[in-house]
Tab-separated table of C-alpha atoms in Angstrom:
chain	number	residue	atom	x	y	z
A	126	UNK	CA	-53.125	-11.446	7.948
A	127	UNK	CA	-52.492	-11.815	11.849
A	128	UNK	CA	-55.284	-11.746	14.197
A	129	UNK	CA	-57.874	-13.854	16.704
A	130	UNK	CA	-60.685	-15.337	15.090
A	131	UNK	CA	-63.689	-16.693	17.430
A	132	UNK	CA	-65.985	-19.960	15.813
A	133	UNK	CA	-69.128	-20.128	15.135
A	134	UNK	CA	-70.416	-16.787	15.356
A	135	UNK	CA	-73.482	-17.779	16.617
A	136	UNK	CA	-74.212	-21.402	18.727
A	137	UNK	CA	-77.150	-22.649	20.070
A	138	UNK	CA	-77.506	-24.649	23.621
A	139	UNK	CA	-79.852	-27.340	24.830
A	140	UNK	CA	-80.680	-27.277	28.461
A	141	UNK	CA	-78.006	-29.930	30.024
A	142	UNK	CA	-75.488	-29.481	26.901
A	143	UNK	CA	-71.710	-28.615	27.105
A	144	UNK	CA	-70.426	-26.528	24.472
A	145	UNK	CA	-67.313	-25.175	23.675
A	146	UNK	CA	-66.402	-21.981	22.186
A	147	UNK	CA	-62.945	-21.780	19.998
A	148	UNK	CA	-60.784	-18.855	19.678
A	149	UNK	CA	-57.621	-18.935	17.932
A	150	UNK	CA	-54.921	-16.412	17.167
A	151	UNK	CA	-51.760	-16.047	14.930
A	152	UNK	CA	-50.365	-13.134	16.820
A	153	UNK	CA	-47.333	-14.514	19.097
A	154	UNK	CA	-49.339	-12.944	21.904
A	155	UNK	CA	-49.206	-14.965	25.483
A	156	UNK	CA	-51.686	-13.901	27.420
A	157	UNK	CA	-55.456	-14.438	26.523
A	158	UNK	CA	-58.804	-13.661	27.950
A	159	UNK	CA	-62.425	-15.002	27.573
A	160	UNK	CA	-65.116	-12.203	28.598
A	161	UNK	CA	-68.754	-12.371	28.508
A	162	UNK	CA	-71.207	-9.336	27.801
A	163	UNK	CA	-75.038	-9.245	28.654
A	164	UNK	CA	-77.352	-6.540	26.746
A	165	UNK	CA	-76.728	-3.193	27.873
A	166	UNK	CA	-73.522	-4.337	30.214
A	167	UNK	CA	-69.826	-3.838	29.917
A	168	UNK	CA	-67.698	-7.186	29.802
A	169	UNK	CA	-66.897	-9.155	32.993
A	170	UNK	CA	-64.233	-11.352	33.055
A	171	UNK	CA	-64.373	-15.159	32.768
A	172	UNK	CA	-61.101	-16.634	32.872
A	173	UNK	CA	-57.490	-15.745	31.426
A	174	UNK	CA	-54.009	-17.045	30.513
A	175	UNK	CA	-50.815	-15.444	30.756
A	176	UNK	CA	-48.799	-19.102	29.469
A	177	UNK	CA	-49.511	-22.229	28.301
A	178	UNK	CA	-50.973	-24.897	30.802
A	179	UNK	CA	-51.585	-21.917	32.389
A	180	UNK	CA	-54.992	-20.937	33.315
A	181	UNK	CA	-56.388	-18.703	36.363
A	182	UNK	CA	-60.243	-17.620	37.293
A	183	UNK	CA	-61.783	-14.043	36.320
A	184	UNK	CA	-64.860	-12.564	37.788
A	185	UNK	CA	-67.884	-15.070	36.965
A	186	UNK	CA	-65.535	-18.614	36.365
A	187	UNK	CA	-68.082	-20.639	37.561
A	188	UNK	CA	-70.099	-22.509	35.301
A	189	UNK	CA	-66.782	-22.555	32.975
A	190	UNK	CA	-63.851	-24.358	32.076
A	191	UNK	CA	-60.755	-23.408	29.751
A	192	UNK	CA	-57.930	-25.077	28.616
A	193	UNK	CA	-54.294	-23.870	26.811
A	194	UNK	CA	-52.737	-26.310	25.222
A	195	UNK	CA	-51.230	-24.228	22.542
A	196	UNK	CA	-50.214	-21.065	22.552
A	197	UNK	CA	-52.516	-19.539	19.522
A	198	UNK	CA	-55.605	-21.735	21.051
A	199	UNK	CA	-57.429	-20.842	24.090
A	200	UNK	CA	-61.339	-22.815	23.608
A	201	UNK	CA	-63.936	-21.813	26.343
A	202	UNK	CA	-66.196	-24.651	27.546
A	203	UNK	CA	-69.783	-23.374	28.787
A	204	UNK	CA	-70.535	-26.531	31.121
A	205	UNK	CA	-74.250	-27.321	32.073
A	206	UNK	CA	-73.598	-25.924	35.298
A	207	UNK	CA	-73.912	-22.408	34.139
A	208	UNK	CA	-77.444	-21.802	34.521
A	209	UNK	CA	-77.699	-18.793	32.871
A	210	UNK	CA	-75.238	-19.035	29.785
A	211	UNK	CA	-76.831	-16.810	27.189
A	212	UNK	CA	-74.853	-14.012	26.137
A	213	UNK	CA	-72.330	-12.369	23.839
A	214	UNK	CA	-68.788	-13.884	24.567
A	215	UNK	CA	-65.597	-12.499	23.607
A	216	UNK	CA	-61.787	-13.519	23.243
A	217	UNK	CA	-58.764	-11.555	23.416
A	218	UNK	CA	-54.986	-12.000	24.076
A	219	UNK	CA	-51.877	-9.418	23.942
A	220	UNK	CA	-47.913	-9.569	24.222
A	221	UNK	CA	-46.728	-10.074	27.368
A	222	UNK	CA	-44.704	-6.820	27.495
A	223	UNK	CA	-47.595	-4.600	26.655
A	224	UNK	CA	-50.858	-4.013	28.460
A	225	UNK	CA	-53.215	-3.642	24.761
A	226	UNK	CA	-55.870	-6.246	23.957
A	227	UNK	CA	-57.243	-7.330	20.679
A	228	UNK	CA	-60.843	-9.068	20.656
A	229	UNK	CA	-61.975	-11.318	18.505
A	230	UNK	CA	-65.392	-10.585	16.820
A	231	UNK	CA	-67.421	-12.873	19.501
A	232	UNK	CA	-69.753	-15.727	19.998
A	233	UNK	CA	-72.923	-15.245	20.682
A	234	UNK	CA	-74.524	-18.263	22.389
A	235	UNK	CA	-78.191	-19.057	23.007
A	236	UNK	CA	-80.086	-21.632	25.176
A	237	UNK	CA	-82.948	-23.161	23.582
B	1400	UNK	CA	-57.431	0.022	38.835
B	1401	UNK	CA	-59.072	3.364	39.327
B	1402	UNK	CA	-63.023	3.931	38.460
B	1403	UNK	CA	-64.163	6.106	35.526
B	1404	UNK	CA	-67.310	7.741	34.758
B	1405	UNK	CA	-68.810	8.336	31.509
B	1406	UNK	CA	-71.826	9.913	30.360
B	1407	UNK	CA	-74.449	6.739	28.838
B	1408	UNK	CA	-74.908	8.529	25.401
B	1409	UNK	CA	-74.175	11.352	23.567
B	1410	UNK	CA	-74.990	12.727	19.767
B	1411	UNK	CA	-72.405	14.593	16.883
B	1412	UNK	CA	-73.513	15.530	13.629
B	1413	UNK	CA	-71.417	13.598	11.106
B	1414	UNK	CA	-68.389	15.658	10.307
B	1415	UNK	CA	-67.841	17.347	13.243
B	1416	UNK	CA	-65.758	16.806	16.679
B	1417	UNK	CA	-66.588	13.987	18.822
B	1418	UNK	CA	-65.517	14.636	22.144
B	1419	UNK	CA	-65.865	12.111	24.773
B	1420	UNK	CA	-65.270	12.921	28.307
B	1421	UNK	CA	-64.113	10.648	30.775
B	1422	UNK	CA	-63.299	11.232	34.984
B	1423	UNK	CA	-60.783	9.216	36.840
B	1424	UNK	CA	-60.032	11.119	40.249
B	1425	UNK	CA	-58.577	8.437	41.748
B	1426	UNK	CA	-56.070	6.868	39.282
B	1427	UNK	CA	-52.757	6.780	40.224
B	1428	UNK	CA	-49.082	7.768	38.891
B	1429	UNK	CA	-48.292	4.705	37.088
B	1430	UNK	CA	-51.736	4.402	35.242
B	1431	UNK	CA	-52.269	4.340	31.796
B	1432	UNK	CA	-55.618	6.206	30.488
B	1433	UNK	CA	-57.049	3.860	27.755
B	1434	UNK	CA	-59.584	3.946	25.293
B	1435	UNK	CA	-61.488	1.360	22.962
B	1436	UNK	CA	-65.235	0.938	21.390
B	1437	UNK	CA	-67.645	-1.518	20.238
B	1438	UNK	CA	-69.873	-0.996	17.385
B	1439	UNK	CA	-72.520	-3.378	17.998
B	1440	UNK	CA	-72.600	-6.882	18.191
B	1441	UNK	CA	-68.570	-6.862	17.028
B	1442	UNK	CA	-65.772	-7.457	19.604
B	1443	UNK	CA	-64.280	-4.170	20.891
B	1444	UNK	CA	-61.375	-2.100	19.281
B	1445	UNK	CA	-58.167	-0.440	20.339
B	1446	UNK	CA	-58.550	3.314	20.016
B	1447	UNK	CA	-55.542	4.709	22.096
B	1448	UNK	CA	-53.785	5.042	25.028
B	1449	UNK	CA	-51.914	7.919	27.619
B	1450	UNK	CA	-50.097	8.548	30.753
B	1451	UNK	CA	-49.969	11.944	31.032
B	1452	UNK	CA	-49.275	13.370	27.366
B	1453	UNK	CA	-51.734	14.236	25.077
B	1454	UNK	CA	-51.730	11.417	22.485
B	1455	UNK	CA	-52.663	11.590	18.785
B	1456	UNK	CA	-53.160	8.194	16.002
B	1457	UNK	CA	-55.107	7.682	12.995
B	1458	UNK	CA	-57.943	7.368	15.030
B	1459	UNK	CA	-58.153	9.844	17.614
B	1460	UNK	CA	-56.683	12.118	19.963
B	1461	UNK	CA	-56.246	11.976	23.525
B	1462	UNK	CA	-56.565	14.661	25.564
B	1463	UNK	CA	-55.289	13.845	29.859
B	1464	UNK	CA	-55.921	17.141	31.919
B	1465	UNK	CA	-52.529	18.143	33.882
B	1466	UNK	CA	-53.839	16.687	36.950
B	1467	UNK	CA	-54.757	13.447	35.163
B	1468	UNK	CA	-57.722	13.313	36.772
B	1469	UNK	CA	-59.830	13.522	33.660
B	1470	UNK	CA	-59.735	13.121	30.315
B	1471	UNK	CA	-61.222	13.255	26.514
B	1472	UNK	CA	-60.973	11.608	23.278
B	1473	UNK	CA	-62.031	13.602	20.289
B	1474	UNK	CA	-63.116	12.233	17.119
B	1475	UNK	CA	-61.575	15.112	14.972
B	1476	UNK	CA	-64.732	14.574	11.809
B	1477	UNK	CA	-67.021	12.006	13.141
B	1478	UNK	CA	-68.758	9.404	10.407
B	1479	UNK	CA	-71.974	7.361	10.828
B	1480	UNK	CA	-69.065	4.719	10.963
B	1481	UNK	CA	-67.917	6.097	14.174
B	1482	UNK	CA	-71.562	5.414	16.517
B	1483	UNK	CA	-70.803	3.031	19.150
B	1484	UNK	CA	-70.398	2.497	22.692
B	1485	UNK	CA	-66.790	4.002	23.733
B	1486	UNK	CA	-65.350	2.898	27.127
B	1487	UNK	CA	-62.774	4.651	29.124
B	1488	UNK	CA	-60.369	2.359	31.068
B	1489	UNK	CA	-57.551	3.034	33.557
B	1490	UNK	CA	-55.222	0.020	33.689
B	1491	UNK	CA	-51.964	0.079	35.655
B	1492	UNK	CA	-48.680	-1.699	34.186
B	1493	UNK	CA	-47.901	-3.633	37.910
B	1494	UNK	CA	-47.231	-7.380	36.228
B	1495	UNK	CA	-47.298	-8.406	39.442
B	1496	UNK	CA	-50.921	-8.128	40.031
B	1497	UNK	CA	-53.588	-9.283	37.951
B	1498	UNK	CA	-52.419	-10.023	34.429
B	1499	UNK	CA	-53.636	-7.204	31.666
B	1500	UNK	CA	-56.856	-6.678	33.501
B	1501	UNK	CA	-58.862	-4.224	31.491
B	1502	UNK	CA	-62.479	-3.362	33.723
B	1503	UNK	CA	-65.095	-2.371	31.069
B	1504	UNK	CA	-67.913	-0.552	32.643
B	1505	UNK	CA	-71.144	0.571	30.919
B	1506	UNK	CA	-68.847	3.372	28.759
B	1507	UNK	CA	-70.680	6.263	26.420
B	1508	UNK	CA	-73.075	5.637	23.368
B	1509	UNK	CA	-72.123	7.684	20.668
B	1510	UNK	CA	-74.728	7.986	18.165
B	1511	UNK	CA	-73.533	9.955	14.635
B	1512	UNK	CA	-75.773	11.408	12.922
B	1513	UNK	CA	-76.140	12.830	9.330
């Protein structure tokens, strides 16, 4: 079955630890996006891809890093610089000619 | 991309028509009226989608007012299945702005009950 899977579904963070999310999908699709949700809040973009080696900056980047090495890979990296990381985090990509997204089923990430 | 508004919540007793409304005043020719929900703690799904037709899946139907200034999705026989937060987005198809840009706002609780 094609689709975007998102690993682990829950992760836990020590203060001053990097940790990387991974979402994958076997869809074709080129573009994909990493979004994070707080309780109560709608989903703010973090950073997307329309290519591979091709990354650019959403809404709230900082704190973040990305990579795209592969096309059906896209990990998110929550770096010790983002201060206030805890919160539900979701992946999504689409075909390039057409404007729908498909999400993964999330991460959600806690700080200890 | 154009600003919606949503009522935060709304209740349907299981079986009958959702109906979600949605306002977009300011959207433009060339945007697309597009709806998905999250059922909680789950990533969101694809509902449907319209310009200025009324649109009809599976799913749902869509219903764009002539002046495509608002808009509602029913839910022909809601099911406890169907409670969840339903958002309302206008996205434009200009590739040469920001990439497939969807902007979620707080969208509209549904709650089903039996």
């Amino acid at each position: 079955d094609g689709g975007i899977t998102q690993s682990p579904k829950y992760l836990f963070r020590k203060e001053g630890q990097n940790v990387t999310l991974s979402c994958e999908q076997n869809l074709n699709h080129d573009a994909m996006y990493w979004y994070r949700q707080d309780p109560g809040q709608g989903l703010r973009l973090i950073y997307y891809s329309q290519i591979v080696n091709d990354f650019q900056k959403g809404d709230i980047a900082e704190g973040y890093s990305v990579s795209r090495e592969k096309k059906e890979s896209f990990p998110l990296t929550v770096t010790s610089a983002q201060k206030n990381p805890t919160a539900f985090y979701l992946c999504a990509s689409k075909r390039g000619d057409q404007e729908t997204q498909y999400f993964g089923p999330g991460t959600r990430l806690l700080v200890l | 991309d154009a600003k919606t508004t949503q009522p935060p919540s709304m209740d349907c007793a299981e079986g009958r028509a959702a109906n979600l409304p949605c306002n977009h005043s300011t959207i433009s020719g060339n945007e697309y009226v597009y709806w998905y929900r999250q059922i909680h703690s789950q990533g969101p799904q694809y509902i449907i989608h319209g310009l200025k037709n009324n649109e009809t899946n599976e799913m749902a139907s869509l219903i764009i007012t002539e002046d495509r200034k608002s808009s509602t999705l029913i839910l022909p026989h809601a099911t406890l299945r169907d409670t969840a937060v339903y958002y309302c987005i206008v996205r434009g198809v200009d590739r040469g702005s920001t990439l497939g840009r969807l902007y979620f706002g707080r969208g509209t609780q549904l709650t089903v009950w039996p």
